[in-house]
XYZ file of C-alpha atoms in Angstrom:
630
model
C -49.136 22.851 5.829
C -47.074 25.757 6.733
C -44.381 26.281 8.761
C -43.015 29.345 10.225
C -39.997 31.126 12.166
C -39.647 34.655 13.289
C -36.034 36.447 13.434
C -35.416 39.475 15.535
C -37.143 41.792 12.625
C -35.404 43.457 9.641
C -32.666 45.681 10.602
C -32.332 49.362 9.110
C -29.752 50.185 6.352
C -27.179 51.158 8.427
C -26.817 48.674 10.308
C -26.425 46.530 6.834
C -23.673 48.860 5.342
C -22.282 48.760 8.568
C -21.970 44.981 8.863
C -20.351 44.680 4.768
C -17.813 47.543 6.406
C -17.104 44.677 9.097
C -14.759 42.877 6.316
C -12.140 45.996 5.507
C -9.477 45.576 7.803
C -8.291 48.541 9.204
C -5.038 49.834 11.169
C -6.351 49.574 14.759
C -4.995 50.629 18.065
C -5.563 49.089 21.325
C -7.240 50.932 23.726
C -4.815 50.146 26.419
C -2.183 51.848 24.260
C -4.179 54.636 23.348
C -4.943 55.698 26.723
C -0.893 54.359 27.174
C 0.258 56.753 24.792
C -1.784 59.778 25.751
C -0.804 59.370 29.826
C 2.693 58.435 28.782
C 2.576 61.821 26.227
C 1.403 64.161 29.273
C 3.784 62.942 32.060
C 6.888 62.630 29.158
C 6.251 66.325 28.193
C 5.659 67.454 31.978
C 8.968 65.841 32.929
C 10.559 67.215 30.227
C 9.435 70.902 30.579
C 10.626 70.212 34.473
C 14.300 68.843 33.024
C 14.644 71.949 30.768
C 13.528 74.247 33.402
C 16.275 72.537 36.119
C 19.074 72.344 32.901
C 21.212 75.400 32.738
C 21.279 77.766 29.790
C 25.061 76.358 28.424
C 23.747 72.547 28.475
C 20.355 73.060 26.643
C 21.772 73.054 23.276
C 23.409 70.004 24.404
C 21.000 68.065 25.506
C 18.635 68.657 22.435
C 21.474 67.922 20.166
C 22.214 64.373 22.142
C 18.368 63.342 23.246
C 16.716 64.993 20.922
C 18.299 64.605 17.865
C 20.953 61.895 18.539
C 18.123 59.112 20.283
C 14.949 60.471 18.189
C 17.236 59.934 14.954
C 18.019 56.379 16.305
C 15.097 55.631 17.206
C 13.119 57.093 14.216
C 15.607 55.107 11.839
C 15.300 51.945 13.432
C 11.355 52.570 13.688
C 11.464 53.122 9.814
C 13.673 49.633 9.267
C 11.286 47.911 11.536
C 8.272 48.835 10.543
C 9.324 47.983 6.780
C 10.319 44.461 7.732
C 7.568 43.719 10.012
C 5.195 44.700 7.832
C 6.607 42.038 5.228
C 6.593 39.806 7.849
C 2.511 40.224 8.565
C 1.943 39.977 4.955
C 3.520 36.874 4.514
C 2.206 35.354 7.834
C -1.155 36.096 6.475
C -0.765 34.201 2.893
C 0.925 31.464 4.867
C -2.275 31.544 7.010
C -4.333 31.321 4.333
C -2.423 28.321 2.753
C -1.887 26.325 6.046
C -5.446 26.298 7.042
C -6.380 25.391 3.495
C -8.758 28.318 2.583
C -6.486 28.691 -0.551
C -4.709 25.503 -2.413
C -1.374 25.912 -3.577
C -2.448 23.983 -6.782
C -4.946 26.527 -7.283
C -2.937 28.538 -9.657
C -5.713 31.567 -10.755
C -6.338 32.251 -6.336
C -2.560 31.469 -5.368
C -1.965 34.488 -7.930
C -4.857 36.556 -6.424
C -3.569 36.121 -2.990
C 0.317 36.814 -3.490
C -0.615 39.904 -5.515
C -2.822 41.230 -3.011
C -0.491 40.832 -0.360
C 2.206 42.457 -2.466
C -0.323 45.081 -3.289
C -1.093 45.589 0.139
C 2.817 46.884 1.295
C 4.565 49.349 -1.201
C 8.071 48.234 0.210
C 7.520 44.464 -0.706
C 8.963 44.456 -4.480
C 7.944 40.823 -4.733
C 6.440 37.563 -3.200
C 6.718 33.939 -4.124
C 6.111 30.401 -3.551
C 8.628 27.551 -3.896
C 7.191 24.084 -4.448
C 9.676 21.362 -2.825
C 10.350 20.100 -6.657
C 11.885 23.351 -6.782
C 9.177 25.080 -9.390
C 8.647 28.536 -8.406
C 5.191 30.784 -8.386
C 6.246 34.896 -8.546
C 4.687 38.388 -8.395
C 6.531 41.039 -8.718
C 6.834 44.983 -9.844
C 9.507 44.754 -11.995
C 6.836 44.445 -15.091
C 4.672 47.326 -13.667
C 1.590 47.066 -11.796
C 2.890 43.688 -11.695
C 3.310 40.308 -13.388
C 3.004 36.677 -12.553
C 4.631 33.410 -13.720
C 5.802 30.083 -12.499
C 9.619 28.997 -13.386
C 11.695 26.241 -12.334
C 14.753 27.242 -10.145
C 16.044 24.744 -8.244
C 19.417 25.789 -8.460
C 18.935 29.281 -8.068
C 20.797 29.756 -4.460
C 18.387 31.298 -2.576
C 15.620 28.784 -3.992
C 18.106 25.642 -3.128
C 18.686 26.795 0.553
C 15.027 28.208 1.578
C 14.318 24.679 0.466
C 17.346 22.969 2.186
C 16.216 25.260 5.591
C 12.231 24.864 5.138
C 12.917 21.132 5.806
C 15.065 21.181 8.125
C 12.681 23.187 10.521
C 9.632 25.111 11.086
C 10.613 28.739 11.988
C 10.579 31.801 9.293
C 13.775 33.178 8.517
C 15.618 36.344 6.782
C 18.410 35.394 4.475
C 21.649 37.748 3.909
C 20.936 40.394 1.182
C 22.078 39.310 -1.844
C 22.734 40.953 -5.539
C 20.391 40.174 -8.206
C 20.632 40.990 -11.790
C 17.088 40.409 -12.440
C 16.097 42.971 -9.807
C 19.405 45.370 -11.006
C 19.921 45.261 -7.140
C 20.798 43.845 -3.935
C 17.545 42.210 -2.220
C 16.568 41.113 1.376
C 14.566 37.949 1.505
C 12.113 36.718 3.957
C 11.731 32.832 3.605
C 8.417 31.205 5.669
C 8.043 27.351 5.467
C 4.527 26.580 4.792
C 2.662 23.194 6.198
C -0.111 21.421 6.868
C -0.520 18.973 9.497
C 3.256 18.486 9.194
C 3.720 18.281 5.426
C 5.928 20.669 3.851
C 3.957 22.840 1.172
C 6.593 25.003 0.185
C 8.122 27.760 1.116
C 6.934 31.425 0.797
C 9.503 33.330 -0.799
C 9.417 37.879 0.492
C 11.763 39.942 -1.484
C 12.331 43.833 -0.360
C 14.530 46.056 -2.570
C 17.318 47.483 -0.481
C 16.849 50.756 -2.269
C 13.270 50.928 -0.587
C 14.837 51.054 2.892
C 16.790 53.765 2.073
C 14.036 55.455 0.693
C 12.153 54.642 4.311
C 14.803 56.655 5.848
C 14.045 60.216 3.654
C 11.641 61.291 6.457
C 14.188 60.868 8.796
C 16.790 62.710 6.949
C 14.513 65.894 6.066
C 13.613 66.238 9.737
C 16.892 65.654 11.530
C 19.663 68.056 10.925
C 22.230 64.861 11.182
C 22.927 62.234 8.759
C 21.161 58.735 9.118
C 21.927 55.540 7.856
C 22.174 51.830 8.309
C 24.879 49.194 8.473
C 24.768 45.798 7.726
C 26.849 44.135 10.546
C 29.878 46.631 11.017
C 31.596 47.377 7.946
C 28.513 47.096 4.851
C 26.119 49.587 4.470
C 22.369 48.542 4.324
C 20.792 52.158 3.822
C 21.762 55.800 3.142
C 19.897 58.515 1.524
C 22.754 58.106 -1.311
C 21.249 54.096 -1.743
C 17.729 55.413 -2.524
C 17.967 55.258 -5.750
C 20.552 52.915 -6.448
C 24.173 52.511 -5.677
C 27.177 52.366 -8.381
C 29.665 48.608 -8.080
C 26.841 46.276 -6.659
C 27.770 42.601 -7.399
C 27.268 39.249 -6.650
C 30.585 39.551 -4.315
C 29.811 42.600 -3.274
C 25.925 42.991 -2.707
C 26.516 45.911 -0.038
C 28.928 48.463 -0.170
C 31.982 48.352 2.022
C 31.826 50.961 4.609
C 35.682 51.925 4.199
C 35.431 52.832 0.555
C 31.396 54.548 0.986
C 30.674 57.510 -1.349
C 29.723 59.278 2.351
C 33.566 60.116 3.793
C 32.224 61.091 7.394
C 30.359 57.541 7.676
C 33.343 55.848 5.995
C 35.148 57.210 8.847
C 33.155 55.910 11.932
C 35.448 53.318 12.933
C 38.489 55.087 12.765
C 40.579 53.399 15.146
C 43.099 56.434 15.665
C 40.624 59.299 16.852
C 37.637 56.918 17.903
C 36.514 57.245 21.830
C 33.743 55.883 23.372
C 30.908 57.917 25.037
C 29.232 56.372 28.213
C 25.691 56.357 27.659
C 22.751 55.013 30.245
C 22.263 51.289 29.648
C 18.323 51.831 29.835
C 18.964 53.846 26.673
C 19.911 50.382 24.290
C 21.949 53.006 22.143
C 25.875 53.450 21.892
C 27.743 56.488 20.845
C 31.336 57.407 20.136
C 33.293 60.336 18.888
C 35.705 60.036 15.650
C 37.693 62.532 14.022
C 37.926 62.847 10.081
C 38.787 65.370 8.116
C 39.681 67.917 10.986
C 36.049 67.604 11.941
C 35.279 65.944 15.140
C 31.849 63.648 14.667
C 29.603 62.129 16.842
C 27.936 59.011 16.112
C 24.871 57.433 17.782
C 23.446 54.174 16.978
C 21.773 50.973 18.070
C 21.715 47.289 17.123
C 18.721 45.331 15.398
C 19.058 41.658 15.626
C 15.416 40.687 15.187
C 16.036 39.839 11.635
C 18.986 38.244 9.954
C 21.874 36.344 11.698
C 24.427 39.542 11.285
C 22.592 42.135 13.534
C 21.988 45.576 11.952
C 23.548 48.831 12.824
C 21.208 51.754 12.758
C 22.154 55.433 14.104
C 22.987 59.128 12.700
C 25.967 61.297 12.901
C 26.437 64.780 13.373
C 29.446 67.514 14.077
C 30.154 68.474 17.840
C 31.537 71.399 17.843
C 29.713 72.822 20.685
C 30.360 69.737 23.214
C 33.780 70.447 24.345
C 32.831 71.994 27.323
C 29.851 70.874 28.434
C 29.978 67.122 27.891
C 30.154 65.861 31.365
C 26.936 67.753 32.116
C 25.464 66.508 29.518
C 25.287 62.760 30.695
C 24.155 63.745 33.627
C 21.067 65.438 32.073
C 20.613 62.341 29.727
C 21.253 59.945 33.047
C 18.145 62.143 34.771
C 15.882 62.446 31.210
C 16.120 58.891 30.763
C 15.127 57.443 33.773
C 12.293 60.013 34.446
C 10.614 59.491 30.950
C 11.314 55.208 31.307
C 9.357 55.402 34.669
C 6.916 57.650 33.337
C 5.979 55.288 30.215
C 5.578 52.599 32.821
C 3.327 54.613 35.492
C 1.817 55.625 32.206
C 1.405 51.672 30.898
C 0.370 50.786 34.056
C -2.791 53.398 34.044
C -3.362 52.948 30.724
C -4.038 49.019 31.315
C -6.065 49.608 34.545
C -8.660 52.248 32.745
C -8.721 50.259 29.400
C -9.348 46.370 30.931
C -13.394 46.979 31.516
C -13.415 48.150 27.559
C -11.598 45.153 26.551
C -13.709 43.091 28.483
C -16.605 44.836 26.957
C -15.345 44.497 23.151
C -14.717 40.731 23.968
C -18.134 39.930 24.343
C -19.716 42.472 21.740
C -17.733 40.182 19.348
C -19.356 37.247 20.609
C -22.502 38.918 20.907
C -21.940 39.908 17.066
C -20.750 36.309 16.135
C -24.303 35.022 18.062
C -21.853 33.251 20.622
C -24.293 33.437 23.347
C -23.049 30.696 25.456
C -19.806 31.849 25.704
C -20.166 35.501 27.269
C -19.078 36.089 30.679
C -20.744 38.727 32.898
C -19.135 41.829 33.114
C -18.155 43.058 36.705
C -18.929 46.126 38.126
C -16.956 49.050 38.089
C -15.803 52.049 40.574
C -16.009 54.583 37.517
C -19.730 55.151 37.306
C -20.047 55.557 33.414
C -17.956 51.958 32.743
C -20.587 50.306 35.794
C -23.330 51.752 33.834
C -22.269 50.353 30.844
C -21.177 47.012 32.210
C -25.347 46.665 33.705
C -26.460 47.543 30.447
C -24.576 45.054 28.497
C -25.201 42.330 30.962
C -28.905 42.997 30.757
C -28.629 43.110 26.935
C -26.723 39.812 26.966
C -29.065 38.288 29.341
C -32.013 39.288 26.965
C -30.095 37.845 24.111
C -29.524 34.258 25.615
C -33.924 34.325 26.436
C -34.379 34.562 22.382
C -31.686 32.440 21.278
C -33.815 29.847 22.643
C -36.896 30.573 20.699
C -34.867 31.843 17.316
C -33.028 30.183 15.007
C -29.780 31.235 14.939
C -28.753 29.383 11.697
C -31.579 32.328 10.273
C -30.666 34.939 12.431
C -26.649 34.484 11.625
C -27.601 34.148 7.571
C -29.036 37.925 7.806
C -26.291 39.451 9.502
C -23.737 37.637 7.229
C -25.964 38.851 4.037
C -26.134 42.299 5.763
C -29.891 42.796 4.477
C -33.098 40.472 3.839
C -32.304 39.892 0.377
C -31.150 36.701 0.329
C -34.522 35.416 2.310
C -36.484 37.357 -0.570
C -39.384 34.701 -1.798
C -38.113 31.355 -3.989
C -39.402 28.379 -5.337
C -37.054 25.522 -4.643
C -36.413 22.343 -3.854
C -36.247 21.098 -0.918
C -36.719 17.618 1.691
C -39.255 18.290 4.929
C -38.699 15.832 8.122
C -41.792 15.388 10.344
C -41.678 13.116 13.369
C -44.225 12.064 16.059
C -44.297 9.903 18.928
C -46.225 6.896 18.566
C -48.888 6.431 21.517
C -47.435 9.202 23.392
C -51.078 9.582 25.679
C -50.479 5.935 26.573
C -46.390 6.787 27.317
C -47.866 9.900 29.204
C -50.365 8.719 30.782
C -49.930 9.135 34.847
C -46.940 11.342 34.589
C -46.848 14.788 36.007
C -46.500 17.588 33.780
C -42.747 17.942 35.290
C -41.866 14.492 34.217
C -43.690 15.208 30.523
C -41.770 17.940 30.137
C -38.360 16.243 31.275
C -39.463 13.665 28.523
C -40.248 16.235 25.743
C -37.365 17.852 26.310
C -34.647 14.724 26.281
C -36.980 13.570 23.273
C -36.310 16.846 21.145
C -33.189 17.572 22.257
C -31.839 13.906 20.069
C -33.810 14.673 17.455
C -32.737 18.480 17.453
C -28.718 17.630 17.852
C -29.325 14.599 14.475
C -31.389 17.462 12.544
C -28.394 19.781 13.120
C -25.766 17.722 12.416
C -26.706 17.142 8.901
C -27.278 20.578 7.894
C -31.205 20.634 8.822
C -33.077 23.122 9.923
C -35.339 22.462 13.101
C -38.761 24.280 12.054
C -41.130 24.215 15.225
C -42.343 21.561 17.583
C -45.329 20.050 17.151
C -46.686 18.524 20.483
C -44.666 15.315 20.877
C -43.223 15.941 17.260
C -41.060 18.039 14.708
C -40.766 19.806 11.628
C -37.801 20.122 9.811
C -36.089 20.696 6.569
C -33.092 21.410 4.119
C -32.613 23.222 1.349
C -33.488 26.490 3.057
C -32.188 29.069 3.931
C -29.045 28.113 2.521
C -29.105 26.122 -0.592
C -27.616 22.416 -0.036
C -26.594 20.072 -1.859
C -27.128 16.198 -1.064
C -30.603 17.388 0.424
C -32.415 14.107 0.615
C -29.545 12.336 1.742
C -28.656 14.099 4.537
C -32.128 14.043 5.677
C -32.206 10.203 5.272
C -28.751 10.180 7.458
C -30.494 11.949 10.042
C -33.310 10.058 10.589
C -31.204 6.772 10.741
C -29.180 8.817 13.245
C -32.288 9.496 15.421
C -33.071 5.761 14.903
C -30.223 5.057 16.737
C -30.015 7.352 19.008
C -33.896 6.673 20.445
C -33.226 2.536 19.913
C -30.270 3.409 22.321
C -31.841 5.638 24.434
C -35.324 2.916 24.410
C -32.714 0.514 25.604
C -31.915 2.661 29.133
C -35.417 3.396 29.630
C -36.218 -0.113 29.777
C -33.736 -0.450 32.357
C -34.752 2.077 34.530
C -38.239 0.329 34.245
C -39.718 3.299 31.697
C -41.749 2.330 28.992
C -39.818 2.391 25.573
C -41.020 5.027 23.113
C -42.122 4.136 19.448
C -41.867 7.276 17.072
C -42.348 7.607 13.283
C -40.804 9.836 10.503
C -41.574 10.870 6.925
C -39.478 12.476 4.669
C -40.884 14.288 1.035
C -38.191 15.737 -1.348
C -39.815 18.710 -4.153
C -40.883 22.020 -4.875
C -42.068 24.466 -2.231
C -42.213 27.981 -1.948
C -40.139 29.755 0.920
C -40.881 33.505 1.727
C -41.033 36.547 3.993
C -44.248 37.297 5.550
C -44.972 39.823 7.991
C -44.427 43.371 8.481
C -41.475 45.539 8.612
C -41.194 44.701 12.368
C -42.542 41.211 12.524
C -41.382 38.269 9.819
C -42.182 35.000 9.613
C -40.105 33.035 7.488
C -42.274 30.064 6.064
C -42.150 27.290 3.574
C -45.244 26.543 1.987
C -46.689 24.111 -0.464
C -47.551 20.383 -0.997
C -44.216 18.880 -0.725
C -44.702 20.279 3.379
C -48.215 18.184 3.600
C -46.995 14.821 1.704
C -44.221 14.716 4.263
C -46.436 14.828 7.065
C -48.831 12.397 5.573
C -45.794 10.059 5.150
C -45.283 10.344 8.812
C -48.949 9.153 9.513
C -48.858 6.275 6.706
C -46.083 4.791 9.636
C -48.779 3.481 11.675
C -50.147 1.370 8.834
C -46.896 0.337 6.788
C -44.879 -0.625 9.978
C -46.802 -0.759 12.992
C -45.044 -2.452 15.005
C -41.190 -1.069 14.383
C -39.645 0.593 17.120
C -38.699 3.876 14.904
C -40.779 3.714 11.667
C -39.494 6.129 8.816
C -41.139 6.386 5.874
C -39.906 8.130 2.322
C -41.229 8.947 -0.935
C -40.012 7.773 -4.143
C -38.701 11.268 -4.463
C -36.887 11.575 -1.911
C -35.115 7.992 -2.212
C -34.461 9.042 -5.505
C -32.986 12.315 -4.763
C -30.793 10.343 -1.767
C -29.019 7.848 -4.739
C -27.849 4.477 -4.078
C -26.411 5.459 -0.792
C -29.588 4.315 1.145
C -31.264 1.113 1.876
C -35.017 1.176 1.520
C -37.705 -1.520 0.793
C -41.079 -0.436 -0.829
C -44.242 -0.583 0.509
C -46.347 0.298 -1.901
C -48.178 3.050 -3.617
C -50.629 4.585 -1.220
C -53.247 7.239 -0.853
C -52.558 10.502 0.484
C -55.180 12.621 1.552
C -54.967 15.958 -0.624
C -53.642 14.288 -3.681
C -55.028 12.900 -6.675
C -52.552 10.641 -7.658
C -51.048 7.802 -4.901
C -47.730 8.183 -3.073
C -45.235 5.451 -3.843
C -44.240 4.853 0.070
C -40.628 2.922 1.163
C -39.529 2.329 4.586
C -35.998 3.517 5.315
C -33.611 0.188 6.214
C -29.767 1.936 6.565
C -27.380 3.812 4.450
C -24.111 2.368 2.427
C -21.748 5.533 3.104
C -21.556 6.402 7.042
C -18.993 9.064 6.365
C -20.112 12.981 6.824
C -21.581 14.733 4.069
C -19.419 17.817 2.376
């Protein structure tokens, strides 16, 4: 006996590089902010050439000095800071990911070190991660022991341990605590603490630690392109980051983890808040930046600088300072040209956004459904609508064609094949074996008397119902549905995929179909149908599973006695049990195989056509464990 299934044919080898590639992650932008950013670049630089062109010779320095300079700095600083905390922040939502859904086990010591290593590796401003068990034993990775080293300590009364702890259980949401000094990092730390659960049980708490000295290293960019001075404050009166922090800062403590602002090795920024000379500078609201002028030293400064509070409680100050000599005269018209330069680049972004969205919505649509397509998510694609741009309608008809195509062979393919070749990324996992495996075949008993009179509408309806319980039972235990056979099926585990537990969940399948057509006999009756008798035999051994075909046509087919015993044992039904509503019948081997978790009476040993030595036959009575297979 053989039985066969074609996939689509063997795809070429880039396609199979190009589906391993499909697992490196790589920094991504959207299309809508592509095409954002590009619109949004043209109109900001048209509007801009028309501001300069309408700003008078004596305000030009001005205005570079203030928007260029002054709001780029900000805004580049802040950038800088945010980008280094976020990306802690996705690093450690993805390891708490991982451990929440339960892909890694926080008693799995060797792959909890894997993961908070690779996250670690992953960002160069993370100096270490960490996990804190509730009994207040801690898992760490850091760089101080270069490329890095791991070990597990107890700390429960190290302060930060005791209050992520204290805070984890208290509630759900991630939080940044206040930088503190540390004499094991030589420096003053900021620390990202994420509760970690699972279906409402506290794991622990993941434990982020960046080295202050990093963020002021995150601000040298900044510093070599500006000609001002940048820097960050930690409420109003600590400093978070200057360039004289990146590499360390003398008088650190446990008191004093920051460095007061008044007493800063920097005597312009220890100045800022000089309550003698300080005035305010009215900037545009839309702007989210302050400024003020202070005098020190003779010198008359102006600061810049806007507030971060998307992090810990005490909001951060980031801005840049710079001498204004050259403002005296001129600063009245220079709000006015920020006032105008604002508001024209703001509603340029948006007209910008709002383009941007409008062009990009028929590619997201499109990329949507390629991933399903990709995935073999047939059911689940929408059609795509039409468009006025001719080249997105063209592609929109193509893809619904191709889609459409798609869902026609999904029905006549196995996808459980097809999805095991695109996950491999070539056909040599499907390469020829010799293996083990349990074959299911089932047939309707008297089906020409059941049939008999009915149109070929109403045989079909019947087929169809008929396969579709035995298809859904098949499936649900791991099986693979083969082919139909007239008014029966084929089917079989252990291939593709390796299982475990082979015999056993084919046993649990056909009690399931037992049920299910007992059930199902029981409506027909009502609705004055005749009841339908059916029979299955299952065979557990060797068989040989292979390719066979040509490059563009392969039939995947199992092969081998174990496929014609298990047909036999489907025939022996009509003489072991002939008159039981759903007759199953299973060879020694396969009852073996199964364990003590199935009931089965014998009936014999038996002749099988083929076979030199008898068949020792049972009937298949029930099954101890009713819970799913792993």
């Amino acid at each position: 006996m053989v039985a066969t299934f074609e996939p689509f044919g063997q795809p070429d080898r880039s396609t199979m590089v190009k589906a391993r590639a499909q697992g490196v992650k790589h920094w991504r932008l959207s299309m809508s902010l592509v095409l954002s950013v590009c619109f949004g670049t043209l109109i900001t630089v048209s509007m801009a050439a028309v501001l300069g062109i309408t700003v008078m010779g004596a305000t030009r320095n001005t205005i570079d000095l203030i928007h260029k300079e002054a709001e780029l700095g900000v805004s580049l600083v802040a950038r800088e800071i945010d980008l280094h905390l976020a990306a802690a922040r996705t690093q450690t939502a993805f390891v708490a990911g991982m451990l929440e859904t339960g892909k890694v086990d926080v008693d799995d010591s060797v792959r909890l070190e894997s993961l908070l290593t690779g996250a670690m590796a992953a960002d160069p401003a993370i100096s270490g991660h960490g996990f804190i068990f509730p009994g207040g034993e801690v898992v760490i990775v850091d760089r101080l022991d270069p490329p890095a080293r791991f070990y597990r300590v107890w700390a429960g009364d190290d302060p930060i341990v005791a209050e992520a702890l204290a805070r984890a259980v208290a509630g759900d949401a991630p939080f940044w605590m206040p930088p503190s000094w540390r004499a094991d990092y030589h420096n003053t730390i900021m620390t990202l603490i994420w509760p970690v659960r699972r279906n409402a049980e506290l794991l622990g708490a993941l434990i982020t630690v960046i080295n202050i000295e990093q963020v002021s290293a995150r601000m040298g960019p900044a510093v070599e392109s500006l000609r001002s001075q940048v820097f960050a404050l930690y409420g109003h009166d600590r400093v978070l980051a200057h360039e004289l922090m990146a590499s360390g800062y003398p008088g650190l403590s446990d008191t004093d983890p920051l460095p007061p602002l008044e007493t800063f090795a920097d005597h312009y920024l220890a100045g800022m808040w000089d309550p003698g000379t300080l005035e305010r500078i009215d900037l545009p609201e839309t702007a989210n930046i302050e400024s003020h002028t202070v005098e020190v030293d003779g010198t008359t400064l102006i600061f810049v600088y806007r507030s971060i509070d998307a992090y810990v409680t005490v909001p951060l100050l980031v801005g840049a300072y710079y001498r204004s000599e050259v403002f005296d005269e001129e600063f009245g018209r220079l709000i006015n040209s920020v006032v105008i330069g604002v508001a024209a680049i703001l509603l340029s972004l948006v007209v910008a956004m709002l383009i941007g969205q409008r062009l990009s919505r028929p590619l997201e649509r499109l990329s949507a459904a390629a991933r399903l397509v990709g995935r073999m998510d047939l059911d689940h694609i929408e059609t795509l609508p039409s468009s006025r741009v001719i080249e997105l309608d063209h592609q929109a008809d193509a893809f619904n064609s191709m889609s459409g195509a798609l869902t026609w062979f999904q029905a006549y393919v196995p996808r459980a094949l097809v999805r095991q070749i695109m996950h491999a990324g070539d056909m040599a996992g499907l390469e020829s074996d010799h293996r083990n495996i349990t074959v299911m075949f089932t047939d309707i008993a008297g089906y020409s008397t059941v049939s008999e009179g009915m149109s070929a509408a109403g045989v079909t309806t019947l087929l169809n119902h008929h396969f579709s319980i035995l298809t859904e039972e098949i499936e649900a235990e791991g099986g693979t549905v083969d082919k139909f056979i007239g008014d029966g099926v084929m089917a079989f585990w252990g291939a593709p995929e390796k299982q475990k537990n082979r015999a056993r969940r084919a046993c649990r399948a056909a009690l399931a179909i037992r049920r299910r057509i007992e059930e199902d006999n029981r409506a027909r009756e009502a609705s004055g149908d005749k009841a339908l008798r059916m029979r299955i035999g299952i065979h557990s051994g060797q068989a040989t599973v292979a390719n066979i075909g040509s490059p563009t046509r392969l039939n995947y087919t199992v092969i081998g006695d174990t496929v014609n015993v298990a047909q036999r044992l489907e025939q022996l039904g009509r003489d072991v049990a002939p008159l039981t509503e759903v007759a199953i019948t299973i060879s020694a081997e396969t009852a073996r195989d199964a364990g003590h978790d199935i009931a089965a009476t014998a009936a014999g040993s038996i002749p099988v056509k083929g076979r030199a030595a008898p068949v020792e036959v049972l009937l298949l009575e029930g099954a101890a464990d009713e819970d799913p297979l792993s």
